[in-house]
Coordinates of C-alpha atoms in Angstrom, one line a residue:
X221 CA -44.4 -28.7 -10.5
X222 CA -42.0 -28.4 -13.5
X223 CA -44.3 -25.2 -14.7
X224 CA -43.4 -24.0 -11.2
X225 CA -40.0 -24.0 -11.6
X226 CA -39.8 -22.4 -15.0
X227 CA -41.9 -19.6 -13.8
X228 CA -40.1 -18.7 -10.7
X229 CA -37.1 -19.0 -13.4
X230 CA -38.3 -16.4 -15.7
X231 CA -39.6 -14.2 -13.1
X232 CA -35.7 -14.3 -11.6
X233 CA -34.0 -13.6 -15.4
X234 CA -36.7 -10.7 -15.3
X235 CA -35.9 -9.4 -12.2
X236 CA -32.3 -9.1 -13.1
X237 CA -32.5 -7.8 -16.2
X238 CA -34.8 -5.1 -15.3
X239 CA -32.9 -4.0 -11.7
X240 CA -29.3 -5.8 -12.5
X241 CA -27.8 -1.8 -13.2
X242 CA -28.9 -0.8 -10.3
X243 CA -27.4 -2.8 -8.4
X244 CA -23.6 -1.8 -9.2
X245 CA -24.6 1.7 -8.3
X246 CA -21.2 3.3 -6.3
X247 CA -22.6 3.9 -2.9
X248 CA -25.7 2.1 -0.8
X249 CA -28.4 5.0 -0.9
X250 CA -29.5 6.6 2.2
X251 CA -33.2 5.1 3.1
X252 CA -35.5 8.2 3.7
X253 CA -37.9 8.1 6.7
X254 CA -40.1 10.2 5.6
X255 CA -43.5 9.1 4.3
X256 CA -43.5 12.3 2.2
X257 CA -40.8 14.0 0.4
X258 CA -41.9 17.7 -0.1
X259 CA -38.3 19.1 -0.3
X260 CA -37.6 21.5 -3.4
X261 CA -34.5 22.0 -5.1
X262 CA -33.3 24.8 -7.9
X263 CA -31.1 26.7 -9.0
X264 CA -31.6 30.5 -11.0
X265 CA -28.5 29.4 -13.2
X266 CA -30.0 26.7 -15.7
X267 CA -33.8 24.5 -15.9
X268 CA -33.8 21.0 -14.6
X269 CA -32.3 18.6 -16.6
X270 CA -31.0 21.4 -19.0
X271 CA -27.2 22.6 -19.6
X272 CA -25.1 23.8 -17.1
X273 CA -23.9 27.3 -18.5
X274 CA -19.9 27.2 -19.2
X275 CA -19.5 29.9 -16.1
X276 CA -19.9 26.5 -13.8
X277 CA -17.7 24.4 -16.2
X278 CA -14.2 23.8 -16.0
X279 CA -13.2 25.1 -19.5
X280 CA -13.1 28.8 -18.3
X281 CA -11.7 28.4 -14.9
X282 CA -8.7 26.2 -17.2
X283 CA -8.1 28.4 -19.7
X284 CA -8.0 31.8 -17.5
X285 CA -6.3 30.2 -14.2
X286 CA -9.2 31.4 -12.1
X287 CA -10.8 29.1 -9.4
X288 CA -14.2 27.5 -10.3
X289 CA -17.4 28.7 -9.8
X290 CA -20.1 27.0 -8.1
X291 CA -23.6 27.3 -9.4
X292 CA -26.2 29.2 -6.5
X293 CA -28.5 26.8 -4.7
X294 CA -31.8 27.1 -3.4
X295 CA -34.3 24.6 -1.4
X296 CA -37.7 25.3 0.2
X297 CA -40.1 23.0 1.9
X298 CA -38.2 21.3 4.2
X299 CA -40.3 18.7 6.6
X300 CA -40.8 19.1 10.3
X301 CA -37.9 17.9 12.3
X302 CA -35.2 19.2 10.0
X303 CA -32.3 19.5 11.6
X304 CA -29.5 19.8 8.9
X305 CA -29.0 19.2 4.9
X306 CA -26.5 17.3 2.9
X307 CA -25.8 18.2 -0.7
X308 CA -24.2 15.6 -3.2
X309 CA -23.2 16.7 -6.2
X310 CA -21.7 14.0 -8.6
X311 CA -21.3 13.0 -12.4
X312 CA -23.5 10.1 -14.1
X313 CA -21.6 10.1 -17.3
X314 CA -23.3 10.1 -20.8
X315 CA -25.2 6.8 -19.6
X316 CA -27.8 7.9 -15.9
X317 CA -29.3 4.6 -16.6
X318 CA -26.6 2.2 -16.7
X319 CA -27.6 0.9 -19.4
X320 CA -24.7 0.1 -21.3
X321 CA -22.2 -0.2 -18.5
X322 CA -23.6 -0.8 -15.1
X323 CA -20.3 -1.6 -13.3
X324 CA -19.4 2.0 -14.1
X325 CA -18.9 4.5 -11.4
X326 CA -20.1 7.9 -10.6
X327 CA -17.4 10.7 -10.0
X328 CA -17.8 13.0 -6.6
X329 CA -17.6 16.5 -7.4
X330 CA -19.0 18.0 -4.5
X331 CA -20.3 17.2 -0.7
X332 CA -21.5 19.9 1.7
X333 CA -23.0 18.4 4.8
X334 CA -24.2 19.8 8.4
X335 CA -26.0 22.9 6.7
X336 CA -28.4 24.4 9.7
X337 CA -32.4 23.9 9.2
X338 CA -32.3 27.8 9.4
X339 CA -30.2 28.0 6.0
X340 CA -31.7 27.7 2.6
X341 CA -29.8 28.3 0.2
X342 CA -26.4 28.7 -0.9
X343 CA -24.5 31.6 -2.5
X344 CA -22.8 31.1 -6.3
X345 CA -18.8 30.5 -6.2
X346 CA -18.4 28.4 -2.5
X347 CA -14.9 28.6 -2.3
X348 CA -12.6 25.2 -1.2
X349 CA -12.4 24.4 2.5
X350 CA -14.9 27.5 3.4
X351 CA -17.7 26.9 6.4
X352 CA -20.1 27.9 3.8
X353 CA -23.5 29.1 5.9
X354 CA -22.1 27.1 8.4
X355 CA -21.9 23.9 6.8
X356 CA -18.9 22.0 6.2
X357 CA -17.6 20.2 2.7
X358 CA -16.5 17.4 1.9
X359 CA -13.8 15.8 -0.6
X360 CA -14.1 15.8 -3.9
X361 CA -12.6 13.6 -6.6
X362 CA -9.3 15.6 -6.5
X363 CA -9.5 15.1 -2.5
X364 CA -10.1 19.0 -2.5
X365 CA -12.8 20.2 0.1
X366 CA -15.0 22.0 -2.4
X367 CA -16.9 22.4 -5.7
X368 CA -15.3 20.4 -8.7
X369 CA -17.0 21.7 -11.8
X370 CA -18.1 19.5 -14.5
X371 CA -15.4 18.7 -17.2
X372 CA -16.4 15.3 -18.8
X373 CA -14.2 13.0 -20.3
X374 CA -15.5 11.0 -23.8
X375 CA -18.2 11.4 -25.7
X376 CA -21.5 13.7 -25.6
X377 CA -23.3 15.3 -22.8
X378 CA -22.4 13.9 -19.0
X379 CA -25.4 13.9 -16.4
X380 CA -24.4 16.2 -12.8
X381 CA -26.8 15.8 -10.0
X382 CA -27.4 17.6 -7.2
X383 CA -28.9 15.7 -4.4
X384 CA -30.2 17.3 -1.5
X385 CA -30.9 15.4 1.8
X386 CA -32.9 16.6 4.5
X387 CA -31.8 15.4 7.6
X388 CA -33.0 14.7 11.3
X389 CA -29.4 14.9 12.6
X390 CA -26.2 16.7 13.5
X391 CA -23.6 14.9 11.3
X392 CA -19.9 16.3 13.0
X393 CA -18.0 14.7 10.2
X394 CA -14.9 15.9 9.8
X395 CA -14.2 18.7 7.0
X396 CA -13.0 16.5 3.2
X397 CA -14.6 13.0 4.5
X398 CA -15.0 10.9 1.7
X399 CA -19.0 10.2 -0.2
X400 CA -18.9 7.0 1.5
X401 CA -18.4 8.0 5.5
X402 CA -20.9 10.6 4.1
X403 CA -23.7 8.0 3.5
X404 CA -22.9 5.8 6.1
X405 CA -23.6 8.2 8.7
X406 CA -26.6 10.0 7.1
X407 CA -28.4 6.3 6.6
X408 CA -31.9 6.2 8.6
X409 CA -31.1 9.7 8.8
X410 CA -32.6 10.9 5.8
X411 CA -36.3 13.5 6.5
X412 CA -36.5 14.2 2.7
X413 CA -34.4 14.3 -1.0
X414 CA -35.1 16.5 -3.9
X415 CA -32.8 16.3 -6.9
X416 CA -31.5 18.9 -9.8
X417 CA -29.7 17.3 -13.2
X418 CA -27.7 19.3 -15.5
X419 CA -26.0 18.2 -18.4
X420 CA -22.4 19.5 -19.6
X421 CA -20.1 19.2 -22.6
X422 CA -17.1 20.7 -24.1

């Protein structure tokens, strides 16, 4: 019986040691329904995991005064009963993982949600508060409704990812709600999810 115990107790210190980080993540994930995930997302502009050319950085768009430019976005392979997509964009930091600090938070720097079936792709430099391809955007960590390009704060390379969401539904959020009314309403929602990482730094 006492063996038991200290197994079960190990097996529990495992368990959080292993999946603790994940478990401060910012926002509950959306569950996806579908029992295969065949949706594709690129973009022309930089490789997978790569780095993010300045043009989509906010070093330019500071130093000249011009607005920033959104990165072009393509998708293919969407599943049957698509109905709309939802695109995440937010900043990991220097750490994905959260390894060294879970309890850290991601940063929103863009949302675009209710994005017709019909629609796949969308065009470089979405400008704020625009019905780009008839979807609608979100807030952003400035509370502007459009792209925030990446401008990391400390040391090395941070981590941006796009998330794309294939969804069974109609959302009819209001334009600049917040990530979190985002995810609420696209939970048991979710069709299929492809992500795109690329890395930035001064």
């Amino acid at each position: 019986m006492m063996r038991m115990s200290i197994r079960l107790a190990l097996v529990s210190i495992l368990s959080l040691t292993m999946f603790g980080p994940w478990l401060h993540a910012q926002e509950k994930q959306p569950t996806t329904t579908s029992s295969k995930n065949t949706l594709m997302l690129k973009t022309s502009a930089f490789k997978d995991r790569e780095y993010i050319p300045a043009k989509y950085g906010c070093d330019i768009a500071q130093a000249q005064g011009t607005p920033m430019i959104s990165p072009p976005l393509e998708w293919s392979n969407a599943p049957k009963g698509t109905v709309t997509f939802a695109l995440i964009m937010h900043d990991m930091g220097p750490d994905p993982k959260r390894v060294l600090d879970p309890n850290k938070l991601d940063v929103t720097h863009w949302l675009v949600f209710d994005i017709p079936a019909s629609v796949s792709s969308l065009p470089e430099g979405v400008s704020p508060d625009s019905a780009v391809e008839g979807g609608v955007q979100g807030a952003n960590v400035h509370d502007v409704n459009g792209y925030q390009a990446p401008c990391p704060r400390g040391v090395g390379p941070h981590y941006y990812v796009f998330d794309l969401y294939a969804l069974d539904i109609k959302l009819k959020l209001r334009p600049g709600v917040s990530r979190t009314d985002l995810l609420k309403a696209m939970q048991d929602h979710v069709l299929a999810q492809s992500t795109y990482t690329g890395l930035y730094n001064h």
